[in-house]
Short mmCIF file of C-alpha atoms in Angstrom, two decimals:
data_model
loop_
_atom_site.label_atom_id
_atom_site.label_comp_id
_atom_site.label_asym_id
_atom_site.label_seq_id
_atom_site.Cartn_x
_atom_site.Cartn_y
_atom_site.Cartn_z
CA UNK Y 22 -2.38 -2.70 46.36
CA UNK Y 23 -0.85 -3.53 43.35
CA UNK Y 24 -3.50 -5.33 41.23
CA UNK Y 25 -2.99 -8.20 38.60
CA UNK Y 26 -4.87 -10.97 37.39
CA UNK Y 27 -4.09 -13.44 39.81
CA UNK Y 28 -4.56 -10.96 42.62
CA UNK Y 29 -8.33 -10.38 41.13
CA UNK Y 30 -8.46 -14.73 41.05
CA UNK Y 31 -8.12 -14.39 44.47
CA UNK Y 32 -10.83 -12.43 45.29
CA UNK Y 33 -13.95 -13.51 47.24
CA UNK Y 34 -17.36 -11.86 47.48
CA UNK Y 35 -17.94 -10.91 51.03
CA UNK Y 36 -17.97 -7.17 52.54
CA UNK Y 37 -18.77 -4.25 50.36
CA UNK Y 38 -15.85 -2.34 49.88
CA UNK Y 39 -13.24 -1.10 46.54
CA UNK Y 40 -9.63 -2.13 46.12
CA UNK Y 41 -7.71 0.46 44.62
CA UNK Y 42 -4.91 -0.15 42.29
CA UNK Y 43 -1.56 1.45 43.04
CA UNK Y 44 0.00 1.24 39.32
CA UNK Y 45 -3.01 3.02 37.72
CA UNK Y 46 -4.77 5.66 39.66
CA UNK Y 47 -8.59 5.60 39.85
CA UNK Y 48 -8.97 1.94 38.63
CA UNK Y 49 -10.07 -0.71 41.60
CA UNK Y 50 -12.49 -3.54 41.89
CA UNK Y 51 -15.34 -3.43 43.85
CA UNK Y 52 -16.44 -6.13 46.28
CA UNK Y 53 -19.93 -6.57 47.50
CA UNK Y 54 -21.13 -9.60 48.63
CA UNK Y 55 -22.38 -10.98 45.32
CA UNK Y 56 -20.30 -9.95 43.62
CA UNK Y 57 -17.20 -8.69 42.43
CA UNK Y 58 -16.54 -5.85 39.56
CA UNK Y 59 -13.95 -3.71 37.76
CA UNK Y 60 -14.91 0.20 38.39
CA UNK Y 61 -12.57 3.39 37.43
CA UNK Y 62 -13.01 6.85 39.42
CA UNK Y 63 -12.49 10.24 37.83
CA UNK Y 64 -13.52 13.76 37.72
CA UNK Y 65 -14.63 15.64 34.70
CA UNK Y 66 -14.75 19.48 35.61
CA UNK Y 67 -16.20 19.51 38.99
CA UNK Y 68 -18.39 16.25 38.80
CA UNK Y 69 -16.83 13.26 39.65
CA UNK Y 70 -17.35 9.95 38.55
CA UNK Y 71 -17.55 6.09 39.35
CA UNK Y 72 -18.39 3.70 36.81
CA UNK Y 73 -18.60 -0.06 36.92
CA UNK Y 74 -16.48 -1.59 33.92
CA UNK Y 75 -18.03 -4.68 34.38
CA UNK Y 76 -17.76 -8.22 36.14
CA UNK Y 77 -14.50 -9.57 37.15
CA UNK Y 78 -15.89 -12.68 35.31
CA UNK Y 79 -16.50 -11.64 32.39
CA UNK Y 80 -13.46 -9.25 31.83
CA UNK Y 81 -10.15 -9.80 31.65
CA UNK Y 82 -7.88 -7.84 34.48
CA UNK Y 83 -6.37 -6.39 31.09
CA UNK Y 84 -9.06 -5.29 29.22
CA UNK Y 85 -10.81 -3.64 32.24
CA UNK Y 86 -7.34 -1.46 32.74
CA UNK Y 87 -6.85 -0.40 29.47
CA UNK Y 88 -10.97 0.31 29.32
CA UNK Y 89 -10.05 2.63 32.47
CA UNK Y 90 -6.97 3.53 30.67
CA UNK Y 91 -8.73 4.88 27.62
CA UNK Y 92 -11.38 6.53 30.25
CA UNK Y 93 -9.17 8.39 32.22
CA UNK Y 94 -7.32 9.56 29.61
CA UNK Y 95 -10.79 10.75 27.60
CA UNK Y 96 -10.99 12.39 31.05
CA UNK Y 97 -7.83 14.60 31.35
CA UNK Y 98 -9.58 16.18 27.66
CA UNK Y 99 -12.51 17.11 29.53
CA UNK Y 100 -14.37 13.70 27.37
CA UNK Y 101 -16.66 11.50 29.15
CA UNK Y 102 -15.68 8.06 27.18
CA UNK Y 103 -17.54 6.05 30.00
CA UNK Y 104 -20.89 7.85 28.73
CA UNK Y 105 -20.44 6.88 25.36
CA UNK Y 106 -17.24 4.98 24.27
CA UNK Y 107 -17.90 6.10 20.40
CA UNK Y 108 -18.43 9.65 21.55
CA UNK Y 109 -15.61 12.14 20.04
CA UNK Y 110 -14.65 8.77 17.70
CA UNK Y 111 -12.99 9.81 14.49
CA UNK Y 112 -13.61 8.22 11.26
CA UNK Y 113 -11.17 5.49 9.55
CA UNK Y 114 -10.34 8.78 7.08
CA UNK Y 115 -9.93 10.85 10.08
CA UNK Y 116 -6.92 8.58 11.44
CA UNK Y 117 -5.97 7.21 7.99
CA UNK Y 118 -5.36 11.53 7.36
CA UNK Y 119 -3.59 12.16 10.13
CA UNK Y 120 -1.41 9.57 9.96
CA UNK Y 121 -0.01 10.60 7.26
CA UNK Y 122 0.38 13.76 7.76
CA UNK Y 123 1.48 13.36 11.17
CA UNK Y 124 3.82 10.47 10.72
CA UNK Y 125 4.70 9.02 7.08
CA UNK Y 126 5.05 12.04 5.31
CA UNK Y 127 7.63 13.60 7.28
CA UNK Y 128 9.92 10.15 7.22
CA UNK Y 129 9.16 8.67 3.80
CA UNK Y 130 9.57 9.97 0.76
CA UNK Y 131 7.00 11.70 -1.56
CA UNK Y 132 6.87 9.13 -3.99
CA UNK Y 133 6.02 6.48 -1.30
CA UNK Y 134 3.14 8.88 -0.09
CA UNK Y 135 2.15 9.06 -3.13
CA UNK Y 136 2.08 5.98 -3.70
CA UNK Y 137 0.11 5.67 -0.46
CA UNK Y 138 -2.40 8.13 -1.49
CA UNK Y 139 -3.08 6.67 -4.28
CA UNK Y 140 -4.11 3.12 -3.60
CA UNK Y 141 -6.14 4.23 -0.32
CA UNK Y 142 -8.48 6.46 -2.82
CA UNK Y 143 -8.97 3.78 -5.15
CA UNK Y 144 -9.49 0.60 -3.03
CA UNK Y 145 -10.46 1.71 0.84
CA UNK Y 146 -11.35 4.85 1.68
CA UNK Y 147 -14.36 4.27 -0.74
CA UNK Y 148 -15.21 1.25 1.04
CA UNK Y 149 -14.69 2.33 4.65
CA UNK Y 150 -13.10 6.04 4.61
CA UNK Y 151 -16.80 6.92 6.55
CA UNK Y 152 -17.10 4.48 8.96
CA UNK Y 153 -15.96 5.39 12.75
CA UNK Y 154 -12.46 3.64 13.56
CA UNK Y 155 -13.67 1.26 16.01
CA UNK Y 156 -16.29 -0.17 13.85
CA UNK Y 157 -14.10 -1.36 11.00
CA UNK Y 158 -14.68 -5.31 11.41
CA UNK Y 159 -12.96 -8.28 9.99
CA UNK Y 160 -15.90 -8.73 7.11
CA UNK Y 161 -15.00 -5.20 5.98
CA UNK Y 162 -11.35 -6.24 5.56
CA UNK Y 163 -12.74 -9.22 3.81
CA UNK Y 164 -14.85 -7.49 1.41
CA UNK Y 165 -12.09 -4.73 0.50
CA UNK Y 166 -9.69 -7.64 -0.36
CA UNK Y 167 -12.12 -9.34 -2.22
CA UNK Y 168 -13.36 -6.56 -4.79
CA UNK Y 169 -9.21 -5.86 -5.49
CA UNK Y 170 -7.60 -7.53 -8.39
CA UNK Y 171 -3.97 -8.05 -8.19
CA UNK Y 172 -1.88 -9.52 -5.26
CA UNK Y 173 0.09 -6.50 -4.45
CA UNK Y 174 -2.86 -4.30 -4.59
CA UNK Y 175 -4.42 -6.60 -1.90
CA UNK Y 176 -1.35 -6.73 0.17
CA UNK Y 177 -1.16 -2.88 0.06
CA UNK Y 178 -4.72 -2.89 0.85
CA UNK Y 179 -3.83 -4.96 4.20
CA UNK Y 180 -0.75 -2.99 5.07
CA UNK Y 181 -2.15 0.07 4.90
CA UNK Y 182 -5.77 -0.62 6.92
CA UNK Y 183 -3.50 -2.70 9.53
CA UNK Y 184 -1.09 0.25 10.03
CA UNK Y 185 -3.78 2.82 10.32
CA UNK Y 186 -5.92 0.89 13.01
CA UNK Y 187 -2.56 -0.05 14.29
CA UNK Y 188 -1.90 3.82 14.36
CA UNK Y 189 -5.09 4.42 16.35
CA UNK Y 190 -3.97 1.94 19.20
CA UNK Y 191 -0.72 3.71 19.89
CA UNK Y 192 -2.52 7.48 19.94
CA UNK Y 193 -4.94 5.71 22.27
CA UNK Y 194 -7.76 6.34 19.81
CA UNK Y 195 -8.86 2.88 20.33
CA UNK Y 196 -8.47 0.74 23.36
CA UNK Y 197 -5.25 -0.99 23.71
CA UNK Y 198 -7.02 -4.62 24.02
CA UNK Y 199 -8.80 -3.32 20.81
CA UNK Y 200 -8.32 -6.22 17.77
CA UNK Y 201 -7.11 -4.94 14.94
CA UNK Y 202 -9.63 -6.61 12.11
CA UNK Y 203 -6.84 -6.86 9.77
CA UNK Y 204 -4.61 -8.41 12.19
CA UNK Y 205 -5.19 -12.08 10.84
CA UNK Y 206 -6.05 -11.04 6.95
CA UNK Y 207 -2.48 -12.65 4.84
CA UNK Y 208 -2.61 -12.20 1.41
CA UNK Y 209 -0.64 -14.08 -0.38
CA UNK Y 210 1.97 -13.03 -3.14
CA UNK Y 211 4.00 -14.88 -5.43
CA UNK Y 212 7.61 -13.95 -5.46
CA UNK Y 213 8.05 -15.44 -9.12
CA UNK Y 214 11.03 -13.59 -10.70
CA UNK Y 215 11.63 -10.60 -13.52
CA UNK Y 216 12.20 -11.86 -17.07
CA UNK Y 217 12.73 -9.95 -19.93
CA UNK Y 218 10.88 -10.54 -23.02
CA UNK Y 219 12.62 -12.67 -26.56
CA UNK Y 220 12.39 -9.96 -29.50
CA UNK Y 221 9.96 -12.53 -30.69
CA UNK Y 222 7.76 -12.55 -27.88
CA UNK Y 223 7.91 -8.38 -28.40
CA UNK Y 224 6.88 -8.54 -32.00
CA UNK Y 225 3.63 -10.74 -31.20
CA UNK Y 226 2.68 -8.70 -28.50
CA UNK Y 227 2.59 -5.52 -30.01
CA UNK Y 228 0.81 -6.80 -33.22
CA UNK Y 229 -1.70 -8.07 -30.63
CA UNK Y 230 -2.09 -4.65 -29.27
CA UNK Y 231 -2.03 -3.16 -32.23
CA UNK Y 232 -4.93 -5.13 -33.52
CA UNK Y 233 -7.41 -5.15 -30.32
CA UNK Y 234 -6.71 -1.23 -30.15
CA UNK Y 235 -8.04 -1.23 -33.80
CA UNK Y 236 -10.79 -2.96 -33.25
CA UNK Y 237 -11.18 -0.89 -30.46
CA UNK Y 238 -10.83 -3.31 -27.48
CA UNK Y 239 -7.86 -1.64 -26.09
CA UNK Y 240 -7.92 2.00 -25.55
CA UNK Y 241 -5.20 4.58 -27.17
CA UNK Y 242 -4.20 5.54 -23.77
CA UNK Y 243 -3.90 2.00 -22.02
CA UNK Y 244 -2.26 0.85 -25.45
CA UNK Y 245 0.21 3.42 -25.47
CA UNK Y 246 1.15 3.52 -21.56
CA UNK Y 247 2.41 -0.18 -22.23
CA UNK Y 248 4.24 0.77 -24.82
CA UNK Y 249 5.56 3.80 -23.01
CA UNK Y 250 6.18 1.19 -20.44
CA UNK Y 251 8.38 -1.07 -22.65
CA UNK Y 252 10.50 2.08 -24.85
CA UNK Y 253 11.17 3.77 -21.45
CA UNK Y 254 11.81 1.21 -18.65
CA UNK Y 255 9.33 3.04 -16.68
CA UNK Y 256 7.91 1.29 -13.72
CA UNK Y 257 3.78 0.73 -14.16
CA UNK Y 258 3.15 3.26 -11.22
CA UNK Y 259 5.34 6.02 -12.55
CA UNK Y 260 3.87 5.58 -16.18
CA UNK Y 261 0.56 5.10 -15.23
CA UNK Y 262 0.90 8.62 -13.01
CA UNK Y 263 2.74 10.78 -15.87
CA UNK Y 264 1.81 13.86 -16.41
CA UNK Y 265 1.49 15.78 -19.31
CA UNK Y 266 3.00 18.72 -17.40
CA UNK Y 267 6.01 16.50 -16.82
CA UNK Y 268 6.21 16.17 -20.56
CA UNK Y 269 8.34 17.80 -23.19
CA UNK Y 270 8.39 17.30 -26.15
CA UNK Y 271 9.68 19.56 -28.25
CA UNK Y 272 12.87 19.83 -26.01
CA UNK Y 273 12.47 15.90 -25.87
CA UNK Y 274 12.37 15.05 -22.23
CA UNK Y 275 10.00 13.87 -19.71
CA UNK Y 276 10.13 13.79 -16.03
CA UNK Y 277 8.62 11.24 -13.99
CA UNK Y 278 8.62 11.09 -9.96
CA UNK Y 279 9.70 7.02 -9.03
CA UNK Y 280 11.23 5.39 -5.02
CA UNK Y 281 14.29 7.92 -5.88
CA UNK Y 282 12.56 10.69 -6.80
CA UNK Y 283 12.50 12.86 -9.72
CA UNK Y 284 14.60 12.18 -12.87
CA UNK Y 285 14.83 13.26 -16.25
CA UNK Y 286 14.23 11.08 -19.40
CA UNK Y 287 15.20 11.56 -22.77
CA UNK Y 288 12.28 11.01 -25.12
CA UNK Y 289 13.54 8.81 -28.07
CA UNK Y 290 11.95 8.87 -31.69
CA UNK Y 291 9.97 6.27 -30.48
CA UNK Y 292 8.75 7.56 -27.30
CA UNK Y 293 8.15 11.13 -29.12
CA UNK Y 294 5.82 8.96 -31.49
CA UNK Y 295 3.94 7.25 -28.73
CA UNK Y 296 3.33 10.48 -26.47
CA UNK Y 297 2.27 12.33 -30.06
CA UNK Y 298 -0.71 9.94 -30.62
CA UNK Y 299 -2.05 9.91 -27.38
CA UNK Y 300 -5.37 11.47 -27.35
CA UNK Y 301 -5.44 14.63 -24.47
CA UNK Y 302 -8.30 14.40 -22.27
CA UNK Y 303 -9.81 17.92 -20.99
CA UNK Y 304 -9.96 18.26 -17.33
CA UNK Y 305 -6.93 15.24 -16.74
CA UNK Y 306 -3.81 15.83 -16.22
CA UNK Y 307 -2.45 12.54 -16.49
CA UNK Y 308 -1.02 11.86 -19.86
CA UNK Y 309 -2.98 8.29 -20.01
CA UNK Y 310 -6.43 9.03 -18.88
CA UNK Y 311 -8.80 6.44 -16.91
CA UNK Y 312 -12.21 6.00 -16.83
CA UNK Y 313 -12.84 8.11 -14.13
CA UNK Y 314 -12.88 12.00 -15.11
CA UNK Y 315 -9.70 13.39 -14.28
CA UNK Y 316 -8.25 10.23 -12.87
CA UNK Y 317 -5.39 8.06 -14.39
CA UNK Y 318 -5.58 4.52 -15.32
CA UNK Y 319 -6.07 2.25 -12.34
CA UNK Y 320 -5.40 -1.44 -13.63
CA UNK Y 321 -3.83 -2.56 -16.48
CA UNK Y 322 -4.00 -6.49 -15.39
CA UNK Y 323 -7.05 -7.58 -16.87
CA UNK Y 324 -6.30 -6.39 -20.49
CA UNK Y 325 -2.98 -7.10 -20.85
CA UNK Y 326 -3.71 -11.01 -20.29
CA UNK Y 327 -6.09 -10.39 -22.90
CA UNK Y 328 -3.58 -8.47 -25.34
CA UNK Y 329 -1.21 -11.70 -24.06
CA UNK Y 330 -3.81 -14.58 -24.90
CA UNK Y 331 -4.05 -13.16 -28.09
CA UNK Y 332 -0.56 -13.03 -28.84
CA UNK Y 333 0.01 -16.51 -27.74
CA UNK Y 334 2.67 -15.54 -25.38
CA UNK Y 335 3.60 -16.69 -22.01
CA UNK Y 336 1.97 -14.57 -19.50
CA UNK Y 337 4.32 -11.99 -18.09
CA UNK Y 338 3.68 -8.55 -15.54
CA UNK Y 339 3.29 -4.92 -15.93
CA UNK Y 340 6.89 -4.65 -14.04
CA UNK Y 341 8.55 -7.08 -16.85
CA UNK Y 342 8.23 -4.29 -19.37
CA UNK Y 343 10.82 -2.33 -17.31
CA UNK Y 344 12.84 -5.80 -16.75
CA UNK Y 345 12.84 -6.19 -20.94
CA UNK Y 346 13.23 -2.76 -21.90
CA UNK Y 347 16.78 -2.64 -18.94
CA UNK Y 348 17.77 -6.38 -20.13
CA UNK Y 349 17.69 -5.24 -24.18
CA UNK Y 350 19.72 -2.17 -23.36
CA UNK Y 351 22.22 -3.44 -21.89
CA UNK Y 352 22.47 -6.38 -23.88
CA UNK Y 353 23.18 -3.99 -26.79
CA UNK Y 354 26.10 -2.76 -24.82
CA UNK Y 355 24.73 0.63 -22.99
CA UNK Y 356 26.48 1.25 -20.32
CA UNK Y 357 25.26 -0.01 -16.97
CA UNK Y 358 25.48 3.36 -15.63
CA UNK Y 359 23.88 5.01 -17.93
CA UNK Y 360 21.16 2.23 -18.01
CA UNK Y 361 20.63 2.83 -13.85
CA UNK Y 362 19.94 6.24 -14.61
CA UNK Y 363 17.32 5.57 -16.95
CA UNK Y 364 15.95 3.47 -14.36
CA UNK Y 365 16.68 5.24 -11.23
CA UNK Y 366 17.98 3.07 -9.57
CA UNK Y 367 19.99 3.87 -6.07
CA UNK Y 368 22.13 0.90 -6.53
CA UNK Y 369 24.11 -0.25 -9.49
CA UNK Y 370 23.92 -4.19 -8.41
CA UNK Y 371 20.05 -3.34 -8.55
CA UNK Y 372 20.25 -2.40 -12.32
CA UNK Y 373 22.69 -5.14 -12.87
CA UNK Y 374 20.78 -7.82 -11.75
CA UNK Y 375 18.35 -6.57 -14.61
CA UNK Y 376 20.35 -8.18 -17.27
CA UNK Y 377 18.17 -11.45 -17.63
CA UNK Y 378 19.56 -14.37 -18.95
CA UNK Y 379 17.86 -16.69 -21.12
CA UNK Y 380 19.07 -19.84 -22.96
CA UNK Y 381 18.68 -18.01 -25.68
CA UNK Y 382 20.78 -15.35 -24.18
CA UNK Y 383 23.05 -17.73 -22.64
CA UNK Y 384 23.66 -19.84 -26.14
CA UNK Y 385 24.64 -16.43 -27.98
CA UNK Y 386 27.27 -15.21 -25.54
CA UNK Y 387 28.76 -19.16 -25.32
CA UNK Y 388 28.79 -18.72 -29.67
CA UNK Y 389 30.44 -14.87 -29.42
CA UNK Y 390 33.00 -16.59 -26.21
CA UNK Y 391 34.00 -19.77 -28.66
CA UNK Y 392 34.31 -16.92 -31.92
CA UNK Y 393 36.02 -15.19 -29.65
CA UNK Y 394 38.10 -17.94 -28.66
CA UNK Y 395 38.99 -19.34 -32.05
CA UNK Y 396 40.12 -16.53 -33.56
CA UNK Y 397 42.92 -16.29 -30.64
CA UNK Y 398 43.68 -19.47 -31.13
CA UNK Y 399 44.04 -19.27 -34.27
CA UNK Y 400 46.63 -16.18 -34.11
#
């Protein structure tokens, strides 16, 4: 008999006897006259097995066949799951691992695992890396999110504890009816738009900097990785990452690892003079150290609304640095190729849409148009 949750409705206590189900061998429901109960059958070596899953009114038809499901399966492996469902139960670091070796790193590219890598060291696996899969629970979720700063970092955060519990559903780590704890966690993040920074706006910024690294509120290295930031168009994960191995000075170059991959950077006067006075750090290999030995700098959010405040600027991201330093290039007439290089960008209507336009902006090309204009005119 083919067994389904109306079919199970239907059932009446009455004479002891089991109703197999056709479309998932070894899982029935047992009748007695009391009452009436999921049970799965199996062997494991040469012992076999019946074990109730529980009443048919307290579980769902669907739970109790995936619970056999998940037995059965535990079975083929030689595991007795109905013993102990957390038996053989691999850690949230376990899965989180294998995941990504198994899946993401052979489909998405090693910046993106990167990437990955890095924000599950710094704001889960601390926090839950340990604990078995099953027993992650919505308040864990909640107090991961909580302890992040930054929206993205908290989406990420989400995303990546979702898709590994979501992972360990599909290799029927978990039960199938299992609730993924992050399932109803939304984060929310603005989409507010890239703008570049007025010269103006530059200048107070980096006396701001400049004075709170002085008086030693800013460190050298988080000081100079937002300058880096700015002279280079780099985006904050690939400065924040740099290497001093990737670094070259005397041949003036640097290499940084972004979405696209590797590319080369020439190192301008400027850049030179920032990567010269940034104190080396034994034992790190990262070219702006963090707090942690041998780690790079984490966040840069808190002080640079600081360095901001004190500049008496409007507040502006990490990722507008890259937006001002693309914008005043080509502004200055570099060529939009050459400026998506520097960039690395895949797609030129990507780097294009970089050139910000502010009334400022706006006002001087409608005063260069009417020059322009005039002066034909006037031929």
């Amino acid at each position: 008999m083919k067994l389904s949750q109306r079919t199970v409705d239907a059932l009446k206590p009455g004479e002891r006897k089991t109703i197999w189900d056709d479309a998932l061998k070894g899982f029935g429901v047992a009748l007695s006259e009391n009452k009436i109960s999921y049970v799965v059958d199996f062997r494991l070596g040469s012992r076999r097995r019946r074990v109730v899953l529980g009443s048919t009114q307290v579980k769902t038809f669907a739970e109790a066949r995936d619970e056999a499901r998940d037995i059965l399966a535990q079975a083929r492996k030689g595991v007795d799951a109905s013993e102990n469902p957390r038996a053989g139960m691999p850690t949230f670091g376990d899965v989180w691992n294998k995941m990504l070796d198994e899946v993401d790193r052979p489909k998405l590219s090693p910046a993106t695992i990167k990437d990955y890598e890095d924000r599950a060291k710094r704001l889960i696996l601390p926090k839950i890396g340990k604990k078995l899969i099953g027993d992650i629970a919505p308040a864990d979720v909640d107090k991961i999110v909580a302890a992040i700063t930054g929206e993205r970092n908290r989406a990420y955060a989400v995303v990546l504890i979702k898709k590994t519990i979501n992972h360990a559903i599909r290799a029927r780590i978990l039960p199938v009816a299992h609730r993924n704890p992050a399932a109803d966690m939304k984060v929310k993040r603005s989409r507010k738009a890239g703008r570049a920074l007025e010269i103006e706006e530059i200048q107070a910024f980096g006396k701001a900097l400049a004075d709170m690294e002085r008086e030693g509120k800013v460190s050298p290295w988080l000081a100079n990785l937002l300058r880096l930031s700015l002279v280079c168009g780099l985006r904050p994960g690939e400065v924040r990452t740099l290497k001093w191995a990737n670094v070259n000075i005397p041949r003036r170059k640097m290499i940084v690892v972004g979405k696209t991959g590797e590319r080369e950077i020439h190192l301008t006067d400027a850049a030179v003079d920032i990567l010269t006075a940034t104190p080396r750090v034994q034992g790190c290999e990262y070219v702006f150290a963090g707090r942690r030995f041998g780690e790079p700098i984490v966040a840069v959010h808190k002080a640079l609304g600081l360095v901001q405040a004190r500049a008496g600027i409007e507040r502006f991201r990490p990722y507008d640095l890259r937006h001002s330093a693309a914008t005043g290039a080509l502004t200055l007439g570099a060529d939009v190729r050459a400026v998506q290089a520097l960039l690395g960008h895949a797609d030129l209507q990507t780097t294009a849409g970089y050139l910000h336009a502010s009334d400022k902006r706006r006002k001087a090309a409608a005063e260069s148009a009417a020059r322009f204009g005039k002066a034909v005119l006037n031929d």
